[in-house]
Short mmCIF file of C-alpha atoms and ligand atoms in Angstrom, two decimals:
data_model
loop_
_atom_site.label_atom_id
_atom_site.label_comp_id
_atom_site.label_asym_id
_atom_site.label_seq_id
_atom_site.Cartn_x
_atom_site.Cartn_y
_atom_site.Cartn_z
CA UNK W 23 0.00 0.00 0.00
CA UNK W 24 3.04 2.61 0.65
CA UNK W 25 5.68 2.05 -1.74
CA UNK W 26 8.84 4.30 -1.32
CA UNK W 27 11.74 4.32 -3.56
CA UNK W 28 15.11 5.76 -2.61
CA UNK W 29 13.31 8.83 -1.06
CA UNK W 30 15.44 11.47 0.05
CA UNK W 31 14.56 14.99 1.76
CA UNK W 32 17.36 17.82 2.03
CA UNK W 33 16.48 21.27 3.98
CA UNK W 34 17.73 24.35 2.91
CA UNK W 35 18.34 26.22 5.96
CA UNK W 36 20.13 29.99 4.58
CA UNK W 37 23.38 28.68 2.82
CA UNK W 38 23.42 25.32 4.83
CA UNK W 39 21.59 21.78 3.42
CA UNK W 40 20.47 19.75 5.84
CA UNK W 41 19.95 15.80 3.82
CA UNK W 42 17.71 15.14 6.76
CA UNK W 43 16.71 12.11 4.54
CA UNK W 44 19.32 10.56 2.57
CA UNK W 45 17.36 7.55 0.23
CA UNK W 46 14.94 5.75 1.89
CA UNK W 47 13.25 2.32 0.61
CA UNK W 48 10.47 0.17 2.09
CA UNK W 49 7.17 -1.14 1.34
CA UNK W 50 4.19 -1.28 3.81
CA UNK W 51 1.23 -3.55 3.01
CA UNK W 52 -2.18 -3.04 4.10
CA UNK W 53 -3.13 -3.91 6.99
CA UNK W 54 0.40 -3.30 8.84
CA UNK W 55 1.29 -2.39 11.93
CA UNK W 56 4.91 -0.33 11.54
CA UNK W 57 6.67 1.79 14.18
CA UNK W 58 8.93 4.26 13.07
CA UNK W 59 11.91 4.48 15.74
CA UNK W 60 15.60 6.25 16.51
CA UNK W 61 17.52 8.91 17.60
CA UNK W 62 16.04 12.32 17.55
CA UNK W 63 16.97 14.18 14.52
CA UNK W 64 17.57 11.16 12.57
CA UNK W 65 14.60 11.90 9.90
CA UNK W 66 11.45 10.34 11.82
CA UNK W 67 8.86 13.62 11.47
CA UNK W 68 10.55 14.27 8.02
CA UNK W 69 9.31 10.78 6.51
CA UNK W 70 6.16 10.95 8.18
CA UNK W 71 5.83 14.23 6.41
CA UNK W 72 6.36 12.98 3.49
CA UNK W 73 4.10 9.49 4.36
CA UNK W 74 1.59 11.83 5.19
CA UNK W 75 1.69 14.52 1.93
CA UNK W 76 2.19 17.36 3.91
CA UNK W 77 5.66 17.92 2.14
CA UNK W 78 6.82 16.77 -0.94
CA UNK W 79 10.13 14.55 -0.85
CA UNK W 80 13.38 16.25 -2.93
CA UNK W 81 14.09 12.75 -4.48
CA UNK W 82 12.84 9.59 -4.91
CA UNK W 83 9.34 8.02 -5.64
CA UNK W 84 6.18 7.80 -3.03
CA UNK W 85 3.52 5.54 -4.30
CA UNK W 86 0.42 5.26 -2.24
CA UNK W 87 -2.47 2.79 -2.80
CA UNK W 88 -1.36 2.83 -6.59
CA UNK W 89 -1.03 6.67 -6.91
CA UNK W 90 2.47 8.60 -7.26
CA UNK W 91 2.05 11.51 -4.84
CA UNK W 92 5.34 12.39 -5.46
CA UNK W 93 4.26 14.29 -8.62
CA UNK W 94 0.98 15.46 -7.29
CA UNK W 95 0.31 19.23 -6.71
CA UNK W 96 -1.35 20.71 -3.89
CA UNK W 97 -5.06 20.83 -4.67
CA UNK W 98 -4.37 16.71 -5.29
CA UNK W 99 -2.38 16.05 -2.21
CA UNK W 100 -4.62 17.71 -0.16
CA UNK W 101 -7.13 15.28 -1.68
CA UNK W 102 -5.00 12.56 -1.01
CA UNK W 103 -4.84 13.82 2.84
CA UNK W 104 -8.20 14.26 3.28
CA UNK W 105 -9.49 10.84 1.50
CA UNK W 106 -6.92 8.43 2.68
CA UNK W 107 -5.34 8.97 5.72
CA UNK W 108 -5.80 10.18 9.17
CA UNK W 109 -3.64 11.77 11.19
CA UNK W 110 -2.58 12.15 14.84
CA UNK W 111 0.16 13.85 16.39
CA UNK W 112 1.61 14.87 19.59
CA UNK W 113 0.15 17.99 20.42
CA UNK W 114 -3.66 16.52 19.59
CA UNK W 115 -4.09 19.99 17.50
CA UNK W 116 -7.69 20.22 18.07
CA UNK W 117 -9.03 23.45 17.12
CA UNK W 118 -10.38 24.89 20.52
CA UNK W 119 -13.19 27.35 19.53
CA UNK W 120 -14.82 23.77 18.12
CA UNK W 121 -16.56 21.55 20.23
CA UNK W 122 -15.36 17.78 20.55
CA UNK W 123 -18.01 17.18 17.89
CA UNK W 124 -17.28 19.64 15.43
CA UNK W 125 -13.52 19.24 15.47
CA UNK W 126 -14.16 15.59 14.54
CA UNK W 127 -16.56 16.73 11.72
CA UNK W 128 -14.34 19.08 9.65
CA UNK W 129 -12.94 16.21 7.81
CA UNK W 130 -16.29 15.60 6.19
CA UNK W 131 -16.64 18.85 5.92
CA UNK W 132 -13.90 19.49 3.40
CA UNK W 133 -15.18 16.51 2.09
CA UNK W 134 -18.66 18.33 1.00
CA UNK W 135 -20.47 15.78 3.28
CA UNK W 136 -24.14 16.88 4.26
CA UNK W 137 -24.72 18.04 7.97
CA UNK W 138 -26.74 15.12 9.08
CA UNK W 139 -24.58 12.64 8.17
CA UNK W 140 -21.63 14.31 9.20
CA UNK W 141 -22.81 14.91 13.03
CA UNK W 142 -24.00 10.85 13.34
CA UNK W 143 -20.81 9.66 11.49
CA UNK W 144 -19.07 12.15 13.87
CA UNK W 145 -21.17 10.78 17.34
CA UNK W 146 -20.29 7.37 15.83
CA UNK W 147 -16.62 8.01 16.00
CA UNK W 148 -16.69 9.85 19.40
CA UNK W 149 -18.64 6.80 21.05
CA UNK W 150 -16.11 4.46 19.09
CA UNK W 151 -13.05 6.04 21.22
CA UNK W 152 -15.26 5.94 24.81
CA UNK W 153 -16.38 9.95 24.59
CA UNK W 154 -19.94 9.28 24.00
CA UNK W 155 -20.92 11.98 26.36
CA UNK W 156 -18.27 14.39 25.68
CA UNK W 157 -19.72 14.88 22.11
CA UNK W 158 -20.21 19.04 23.63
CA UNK W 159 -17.06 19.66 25.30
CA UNK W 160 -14.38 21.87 24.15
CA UNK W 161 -11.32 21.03 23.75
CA UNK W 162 -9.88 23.04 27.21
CA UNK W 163 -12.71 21.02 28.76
CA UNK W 164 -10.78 17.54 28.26
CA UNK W 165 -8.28 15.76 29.48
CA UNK W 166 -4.93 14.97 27.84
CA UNK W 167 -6.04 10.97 26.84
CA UNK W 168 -9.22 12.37 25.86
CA UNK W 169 -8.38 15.17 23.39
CA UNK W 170 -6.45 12.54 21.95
CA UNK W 171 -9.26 10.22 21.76
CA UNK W 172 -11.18 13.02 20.10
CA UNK W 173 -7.95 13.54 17.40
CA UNK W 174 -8.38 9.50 16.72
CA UNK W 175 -11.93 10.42 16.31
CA UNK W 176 -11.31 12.75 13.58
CA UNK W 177 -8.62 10.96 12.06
CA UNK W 178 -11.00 8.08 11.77
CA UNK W 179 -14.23 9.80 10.78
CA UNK W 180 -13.66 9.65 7.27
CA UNK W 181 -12.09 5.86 7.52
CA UNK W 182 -8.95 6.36 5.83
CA UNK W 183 -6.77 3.45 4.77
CA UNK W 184 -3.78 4.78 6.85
CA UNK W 185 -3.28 6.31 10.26
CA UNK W 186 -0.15 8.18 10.69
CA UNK W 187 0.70 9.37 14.03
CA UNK W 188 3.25 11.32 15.19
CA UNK W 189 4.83 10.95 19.22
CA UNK W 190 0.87 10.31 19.80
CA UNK W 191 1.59 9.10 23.45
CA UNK W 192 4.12 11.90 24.09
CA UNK W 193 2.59 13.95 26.06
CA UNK W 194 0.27 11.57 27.74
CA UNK W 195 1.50 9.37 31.23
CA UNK W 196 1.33 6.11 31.01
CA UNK W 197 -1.83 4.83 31.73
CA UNK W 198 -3.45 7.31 29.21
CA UNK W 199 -0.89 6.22 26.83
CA UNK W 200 -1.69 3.20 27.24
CA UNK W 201 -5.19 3.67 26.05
CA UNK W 202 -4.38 5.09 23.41
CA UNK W 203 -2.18 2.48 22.67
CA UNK W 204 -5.27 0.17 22.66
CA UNK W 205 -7.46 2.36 20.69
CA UNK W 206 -4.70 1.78 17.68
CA UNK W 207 -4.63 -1.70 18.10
CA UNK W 208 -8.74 -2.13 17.69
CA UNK W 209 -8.09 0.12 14.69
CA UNK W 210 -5.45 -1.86 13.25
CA UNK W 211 -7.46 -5.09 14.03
CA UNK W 212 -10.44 -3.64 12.01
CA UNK W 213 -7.86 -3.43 9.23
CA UNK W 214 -6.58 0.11 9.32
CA UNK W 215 -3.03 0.20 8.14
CA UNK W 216 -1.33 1.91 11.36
CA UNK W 217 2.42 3.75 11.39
CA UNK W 218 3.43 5.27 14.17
CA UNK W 219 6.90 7.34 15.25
CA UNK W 220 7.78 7.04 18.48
CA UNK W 221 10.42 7.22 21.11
CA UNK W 222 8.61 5.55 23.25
CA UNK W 223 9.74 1.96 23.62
CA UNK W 224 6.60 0.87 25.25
CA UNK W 225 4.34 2.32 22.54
CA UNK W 226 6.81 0.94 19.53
CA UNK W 227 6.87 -2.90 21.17
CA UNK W 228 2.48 -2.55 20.36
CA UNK W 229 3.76 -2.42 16.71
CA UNK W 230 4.46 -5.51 14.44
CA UNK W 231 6.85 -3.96 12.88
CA UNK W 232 9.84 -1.73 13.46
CA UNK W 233 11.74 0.39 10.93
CA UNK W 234 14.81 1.71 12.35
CA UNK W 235 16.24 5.12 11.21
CA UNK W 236 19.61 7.14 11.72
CA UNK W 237 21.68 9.68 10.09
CA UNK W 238 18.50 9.55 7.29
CA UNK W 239 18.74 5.99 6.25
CA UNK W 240 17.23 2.99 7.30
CA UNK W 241 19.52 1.06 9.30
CA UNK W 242 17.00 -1.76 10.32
CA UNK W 243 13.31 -3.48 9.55
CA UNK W 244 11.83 -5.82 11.91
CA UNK W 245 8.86 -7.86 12.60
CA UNK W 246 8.07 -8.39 15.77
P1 ADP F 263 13.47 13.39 14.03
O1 ADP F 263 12.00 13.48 13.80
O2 ADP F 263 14.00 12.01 13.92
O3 ADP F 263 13.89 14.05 15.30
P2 ADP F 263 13.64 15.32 11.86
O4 ADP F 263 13.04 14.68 10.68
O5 ADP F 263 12.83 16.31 12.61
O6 ADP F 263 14.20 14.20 12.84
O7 ADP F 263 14.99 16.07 11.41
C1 ADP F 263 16.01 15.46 10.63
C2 ADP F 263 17.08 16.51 10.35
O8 ADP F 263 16.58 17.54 9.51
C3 ADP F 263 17.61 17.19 11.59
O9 ADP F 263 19.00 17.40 11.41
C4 ADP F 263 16.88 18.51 11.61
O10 ADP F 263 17.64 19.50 12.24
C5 ADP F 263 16.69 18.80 10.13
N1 ADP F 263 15.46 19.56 9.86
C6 ADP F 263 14.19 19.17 10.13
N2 ADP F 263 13.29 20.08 9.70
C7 ADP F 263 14.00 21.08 9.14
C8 ADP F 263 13.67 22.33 8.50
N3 ADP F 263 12.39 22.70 8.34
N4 ADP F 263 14.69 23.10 8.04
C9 ADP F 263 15.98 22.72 8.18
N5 ADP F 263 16.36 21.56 8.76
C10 ADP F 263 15.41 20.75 9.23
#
């Protein structure tokens, strides 16, 4: 389903480059379970960038689920974004003038979907991560564990094939985490293809899969 080719990614930063990926390869199939791990500043957050079309690579080829997004333009990648994959990241990014609810419906809103069916596809999704009757809550009014709930919410609304997320139990203790954790496996059992970059050792060892990075290569792929 994600098909990467010697994918590389160098910053310009004034007169400096920064190859913060220096030709990456790897296939993912559906229904995966992967872990991104290693050092920090070894190029996790730039390949998930790229895995997720929010930046396009300087080299190499992305394929996802048949389409080359590496040649894609913006209008299309957002597209791409919006039909296909989900996303969750550290910092939850919920916006907080939205209620619980709404934040998890502006996927389908982009999408053109009509009100009704947005709100019970939305209420589906909130009672599907355990916040049922936080459906009217801002985001302030939440926990940590649940505005992440409510970001897996959204992510999931508009059932993408892939669920990126970025350091999701970094800012969560353990226990939270760890529900979290859970959440991604039911969504992975349902069939969701799940990768996730972490530092967190506990949260990687949930994967079935671990790509190693450093210095922008890959320097390892297991399965667990
Ligand atoms: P990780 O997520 O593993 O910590 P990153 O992908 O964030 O690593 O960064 C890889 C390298 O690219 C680092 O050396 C970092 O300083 C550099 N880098 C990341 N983003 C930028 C940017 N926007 N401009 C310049 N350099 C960057």
């Amino acid at each position: 389903m994600i098909k990467v080719e010697d994918l590389r990614k160098t910053y310009r930063a004034g007169l400096v480059e920064v190859p913060a990926l220096r030709g990456v390869s790897f296939e993912v199939e559906r229904g995966e379970y992967v872990a991104i791990v290693g050092p920090s500043g070894s190029g996790k957050s730039t390949l998930m960038h790229l895995l997720g079309c929010l930046d396009v690579p300087s080299g190499g080829r992305y394929m996802l689920d048949g389409v080359e997004v590496s040649t894609l333009g913006e209008d299309e990648l957002a597209r791409v974004r919006n039909r296909k994959i989900g996303f969750v990241f550290q910092g939850f990014h919920l916006l907080p003038r939205l209620t619980a609810l709404e934040n998890v419906e502006l996927p389908l809103v982009y999408r053109g979907v009509d009100a009704n069916t947005r709100r019970e596809k939305a209420v589906r999704a909130l009672e599907m991560v355990g916040l049922g009757a936080r459906v009217q809550h801002y985001p302030n009014e939440l926990s940590g564990g649940e505005q992440q709930r409510v970001a897996i919410a959204r992510a999931m609304v508009g059932e993408p094939i892939l669920l990126l997320a970025d350091e999701p139990t970094g800012n969560l203790d353990s226990r939270t985490g760890a529900e979290v954790l859970d959440l991604f496996q039911r969504i992975n059992d349902a069939g969701c293809t799940v990768v996730m970059v972490t530092h967190d050792m506990t949260a990687a060892s949930r994967a079935k899969r671990l790509l190693k990075i450093r210095d922008g290569v890959l320097e390892g792929d297991e399965r667990v």
